[in-house]
Coordinates of C-alpha atoms and ligand atoms in Angstrom, one line a residue:
X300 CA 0.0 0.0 0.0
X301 CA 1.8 3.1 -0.9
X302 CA 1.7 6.0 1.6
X303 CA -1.1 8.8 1.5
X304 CA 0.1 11.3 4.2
X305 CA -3.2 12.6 6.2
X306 CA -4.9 15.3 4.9
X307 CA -6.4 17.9 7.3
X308 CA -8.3 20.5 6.3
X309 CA -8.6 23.0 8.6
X310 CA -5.5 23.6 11.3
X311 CA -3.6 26.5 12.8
X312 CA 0.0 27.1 13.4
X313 CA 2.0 29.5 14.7
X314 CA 3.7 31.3 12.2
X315 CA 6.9 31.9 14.1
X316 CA 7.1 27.5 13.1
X317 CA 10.4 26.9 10.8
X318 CA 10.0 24.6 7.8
X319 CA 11.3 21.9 9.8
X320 CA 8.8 22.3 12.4
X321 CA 6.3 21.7 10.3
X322 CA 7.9 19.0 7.9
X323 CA 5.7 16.0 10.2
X324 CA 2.5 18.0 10.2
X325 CA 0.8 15.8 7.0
X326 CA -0.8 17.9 3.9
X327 CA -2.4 20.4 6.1
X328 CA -4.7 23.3 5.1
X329 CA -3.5 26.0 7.3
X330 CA -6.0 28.7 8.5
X331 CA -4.6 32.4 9.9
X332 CA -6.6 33.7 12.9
X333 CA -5.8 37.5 11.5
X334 CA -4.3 39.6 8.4
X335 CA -1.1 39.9 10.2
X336 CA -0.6 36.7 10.9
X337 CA -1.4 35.6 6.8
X338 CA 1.0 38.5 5.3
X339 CA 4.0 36.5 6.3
X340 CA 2.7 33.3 4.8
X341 CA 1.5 35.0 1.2
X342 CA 5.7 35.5 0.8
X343 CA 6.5 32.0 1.8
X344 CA 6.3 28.5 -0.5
X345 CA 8.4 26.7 2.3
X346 CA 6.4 24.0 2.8
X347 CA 5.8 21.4 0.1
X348 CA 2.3 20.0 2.0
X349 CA 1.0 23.2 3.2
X350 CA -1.6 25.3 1.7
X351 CA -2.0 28.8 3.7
X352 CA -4.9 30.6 4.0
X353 CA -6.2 34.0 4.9
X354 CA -8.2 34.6 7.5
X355 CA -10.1 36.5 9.8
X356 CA -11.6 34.5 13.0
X357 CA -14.6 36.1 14.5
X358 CA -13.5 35.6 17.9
X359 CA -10.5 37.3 17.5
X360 CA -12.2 41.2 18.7
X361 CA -8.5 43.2 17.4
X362 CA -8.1 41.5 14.4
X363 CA -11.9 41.8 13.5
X364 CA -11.7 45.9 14.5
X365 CA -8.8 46.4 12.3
X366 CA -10.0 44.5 9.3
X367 CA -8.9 46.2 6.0
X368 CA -11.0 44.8 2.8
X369 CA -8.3 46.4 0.1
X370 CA -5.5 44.2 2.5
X371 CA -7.7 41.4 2.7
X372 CA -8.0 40.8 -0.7
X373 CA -4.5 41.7 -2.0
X374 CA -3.3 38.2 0.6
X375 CA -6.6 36.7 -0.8
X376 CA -4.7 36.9 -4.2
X377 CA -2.1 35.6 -3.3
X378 CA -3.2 32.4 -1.2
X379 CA -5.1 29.4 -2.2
X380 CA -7.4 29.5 0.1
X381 CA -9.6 32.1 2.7
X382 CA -10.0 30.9 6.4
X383 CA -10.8 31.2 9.0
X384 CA -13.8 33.0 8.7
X385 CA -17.0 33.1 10.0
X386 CA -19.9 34.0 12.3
X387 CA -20.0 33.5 16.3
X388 CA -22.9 34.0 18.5
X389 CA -22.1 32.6 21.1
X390 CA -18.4 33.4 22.4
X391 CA -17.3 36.0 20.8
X392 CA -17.1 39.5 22.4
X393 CA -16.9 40.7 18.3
X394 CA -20.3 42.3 18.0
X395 CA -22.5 40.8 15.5
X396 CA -22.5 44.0 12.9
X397 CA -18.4 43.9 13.0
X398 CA -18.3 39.8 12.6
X399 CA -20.9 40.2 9.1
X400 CA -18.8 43.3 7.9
X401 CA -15.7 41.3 8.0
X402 CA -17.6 37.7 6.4
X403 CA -19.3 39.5 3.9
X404 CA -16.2 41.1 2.2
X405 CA -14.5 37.7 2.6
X406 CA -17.7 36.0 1.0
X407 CA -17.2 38.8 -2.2
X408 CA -13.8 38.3 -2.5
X409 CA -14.1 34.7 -2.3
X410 CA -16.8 35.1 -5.1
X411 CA -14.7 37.0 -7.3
X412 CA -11.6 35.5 -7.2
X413 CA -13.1 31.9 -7.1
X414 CA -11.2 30.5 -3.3
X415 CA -12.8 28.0 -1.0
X416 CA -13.6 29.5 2.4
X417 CA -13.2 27.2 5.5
X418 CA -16.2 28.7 7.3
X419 CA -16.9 28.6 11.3
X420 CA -20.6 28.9 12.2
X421 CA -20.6 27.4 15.9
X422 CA -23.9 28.8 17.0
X423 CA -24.4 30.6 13.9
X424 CA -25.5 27.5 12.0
X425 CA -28.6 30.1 10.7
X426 CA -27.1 32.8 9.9
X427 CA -24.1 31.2 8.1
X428 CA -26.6 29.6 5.7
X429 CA -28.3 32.9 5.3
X430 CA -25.4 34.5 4.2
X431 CA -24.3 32.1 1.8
X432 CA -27.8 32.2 0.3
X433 CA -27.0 36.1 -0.1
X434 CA -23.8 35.7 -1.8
X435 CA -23.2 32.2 -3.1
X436 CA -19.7 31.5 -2.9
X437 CA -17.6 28.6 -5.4
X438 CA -16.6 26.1 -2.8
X439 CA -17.6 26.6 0.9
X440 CA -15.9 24.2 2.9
X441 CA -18.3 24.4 6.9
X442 CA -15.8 23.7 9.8
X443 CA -16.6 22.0 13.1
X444 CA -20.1 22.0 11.6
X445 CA -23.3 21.6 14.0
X446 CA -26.1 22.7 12.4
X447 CA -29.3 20.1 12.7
X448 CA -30.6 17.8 9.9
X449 CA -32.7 20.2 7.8
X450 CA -29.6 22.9 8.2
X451 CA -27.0 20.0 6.9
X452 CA -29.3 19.5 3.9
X453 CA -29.9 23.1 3.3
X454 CA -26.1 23.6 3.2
X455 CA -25.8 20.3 0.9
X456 CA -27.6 21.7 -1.4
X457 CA -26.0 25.1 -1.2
X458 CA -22.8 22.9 -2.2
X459 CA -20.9 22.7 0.9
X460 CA -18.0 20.8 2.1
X461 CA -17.7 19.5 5.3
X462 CA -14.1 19.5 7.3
X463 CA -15.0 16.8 10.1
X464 CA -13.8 17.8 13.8
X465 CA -13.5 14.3 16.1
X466 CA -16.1 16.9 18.3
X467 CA -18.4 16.4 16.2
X468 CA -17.8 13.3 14.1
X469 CA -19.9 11.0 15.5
X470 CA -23.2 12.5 14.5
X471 CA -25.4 11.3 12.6
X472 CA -25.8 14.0 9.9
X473 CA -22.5 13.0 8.2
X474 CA -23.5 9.5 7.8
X475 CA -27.7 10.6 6.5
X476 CA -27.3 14.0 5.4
X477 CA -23.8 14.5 3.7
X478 CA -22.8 12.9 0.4
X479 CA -19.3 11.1 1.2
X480 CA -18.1 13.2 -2.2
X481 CA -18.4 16.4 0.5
X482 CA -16.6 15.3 3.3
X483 CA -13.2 16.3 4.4
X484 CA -11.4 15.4 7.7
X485 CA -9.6 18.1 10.0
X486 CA -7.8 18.7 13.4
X487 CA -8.1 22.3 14.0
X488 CA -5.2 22.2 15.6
X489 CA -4.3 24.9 17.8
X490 CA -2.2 27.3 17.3
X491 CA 0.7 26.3 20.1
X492 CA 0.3 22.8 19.9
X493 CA 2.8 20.8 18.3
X494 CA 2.7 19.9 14.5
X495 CA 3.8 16.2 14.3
X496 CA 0.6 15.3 16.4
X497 CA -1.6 16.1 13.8
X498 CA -1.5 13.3 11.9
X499 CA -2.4 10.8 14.9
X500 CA -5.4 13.2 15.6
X501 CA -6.6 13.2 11.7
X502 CA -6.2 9.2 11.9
X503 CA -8.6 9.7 14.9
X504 CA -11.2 10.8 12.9
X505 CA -10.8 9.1 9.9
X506 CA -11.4 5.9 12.4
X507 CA -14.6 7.7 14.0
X508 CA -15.5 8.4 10.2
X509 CA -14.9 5.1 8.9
X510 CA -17.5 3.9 11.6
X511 CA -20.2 6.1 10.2
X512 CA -19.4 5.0 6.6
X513 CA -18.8 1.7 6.7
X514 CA -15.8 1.9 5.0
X515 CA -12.4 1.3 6.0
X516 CA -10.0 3.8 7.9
X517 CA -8.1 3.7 4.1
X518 CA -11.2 4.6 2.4
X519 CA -11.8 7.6 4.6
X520 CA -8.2 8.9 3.7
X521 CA -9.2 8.3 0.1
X522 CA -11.8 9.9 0.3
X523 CA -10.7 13.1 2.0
X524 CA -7.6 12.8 -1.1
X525 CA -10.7 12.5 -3.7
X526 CA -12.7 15.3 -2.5
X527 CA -9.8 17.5 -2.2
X528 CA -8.8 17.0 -5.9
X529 CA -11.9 17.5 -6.6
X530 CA -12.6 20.9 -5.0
X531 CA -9.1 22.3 -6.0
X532 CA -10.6 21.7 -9.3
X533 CA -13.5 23.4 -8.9
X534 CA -12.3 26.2 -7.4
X535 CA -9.2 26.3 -9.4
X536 CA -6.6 26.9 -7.2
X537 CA -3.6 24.5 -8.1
X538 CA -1.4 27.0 -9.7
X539 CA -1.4 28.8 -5.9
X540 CA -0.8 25.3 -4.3
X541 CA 2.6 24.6 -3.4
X542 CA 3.7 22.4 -6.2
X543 CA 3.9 18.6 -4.3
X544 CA -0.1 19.2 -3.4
X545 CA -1.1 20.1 -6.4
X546 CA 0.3 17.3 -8.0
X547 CA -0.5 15.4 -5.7
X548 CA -4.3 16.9 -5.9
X549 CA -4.2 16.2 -9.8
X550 CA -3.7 12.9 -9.2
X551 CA -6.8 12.5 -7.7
X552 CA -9.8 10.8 -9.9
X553 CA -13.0 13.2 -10.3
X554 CA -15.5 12.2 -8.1
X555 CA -18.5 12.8 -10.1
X556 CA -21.6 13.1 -10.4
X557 CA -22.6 15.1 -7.1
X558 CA -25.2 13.0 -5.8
X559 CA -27.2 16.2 -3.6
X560 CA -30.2 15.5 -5.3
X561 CA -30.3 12.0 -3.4
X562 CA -30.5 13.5 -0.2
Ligands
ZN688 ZN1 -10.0 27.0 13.5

């Protein structure tokens, strides 16, 4: 069986990490809590499994008070990908008005230059949806997602993704909601902790994931591979993928057709 590093799709490091730091980490989708902390990575190609993204976390008050749209979507440019962003009800001190200023102009810039967004929406399930309704984005990928059964399907059909937290992985929603084609698997690993554990925690949840599938812990890696390949694709984003990745996200069959309409 040749190898198939773990994917993760939604993870955060420290940017202060060197190269070598980070060399164990897995293909990782990296999200930045704050512009400041993406401008260093839109000058950096460093690391041959790593795709950076630009972000804005709505927990995060200073970073959400000091947004700049013009900055925003110069990095957005120049990275493969926009996350974290997203909509918090329920702990964030960010006040509502500030967190949709800051999502919208993501969600338009995301339109227009065609990125995936790794979206958070804990307790803002609702409004998330809502907003994507109002400005239908090319490939949302929902992070750590815990919206209810009619939510799920509502966001299926709006064409989401789904990155997988162990949190939240055993309900049921992924196994009677989700088409597998729309699943992806992630840590969100936090920002201090150390990047060679990802892997064992991705392997975590492929496991809890292979249990709702009925498939084995292999498939579930495939699978995360496939979908992957599928949205870089769609979204178009390999030229801004570090080289290894997007060969390695070429090499990927298309999973098609999107079977929404079954659910
Ligand atoms: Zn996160």
């Amino acid at each position: 069986m040749d190898h198939l590093p773990s994917l993760d799709a939604h993870a955060h490091f420290d940017p202060r990490r060197t190269p070598d730091e980070l060399q164990d980490a897995g293909a990782v989708l990296a999200m930045t809590l704050s512009l400041d902390e993406a401008t260093g990575r839109a000058n950096a190609d460093r690391e041959p499994f790593i795709a950076w993204g630009v972000g804005c976390h709505p927990r995060k008050i200073e970073a959400q008070v000091k947004f700049d749209p013009d900055r925003f979507g110069a990095l957005a440019e120049r990275l493969p990908i926009i996350g974290e962003v997203g909509l918090d009800t329920r702990w964030s001190r960010v006040p509502l008005d500030v967190q949709l200023r800051t999502f919208r102009t993501a969600f338009q810039v995301a339109a227009k230059l065609s990125r995936p967004v790794s979206i958070h929406s804990y307790s803002a399930t609702r409004l998330v949806l809502d907003e994507l309704r109002r400005t239908p984005v090319p490939v949302p990928i929902l992070h750590w997602w815990t919206g209810n059964a009619t939510e799920t399907r509502e966001a299926v059909a709006l064409g989401c993704y789904f990155s997988v937290h162990s949190a939240v992985a055993r309900r049921s929603v992924f196994r009677t909601a989700v088409p597998p084609e729309r699943i992806l698997v992630e840590s969100d690993h936090g920002w201090a902790d150390p990047p060679a554990a990802i892997p064992c925690r991705i392997e975590w949840v492929e496991h809890l994931l292979s249990v709702q599938l009925q498939r084995t812990q292999r498939q579930v890696r495939e699978l995360a591979w496939r979908n992957f390949g599928d949205l870089v694709r769609e979204a178009g984003i390999a030229p801004l993928l570090p080289p290894r990745l997007a060969k390695r996200a070429a090499a990927q069959p298309p999973v098609a057709p999107k079977t929404a309409e079954l659910f």
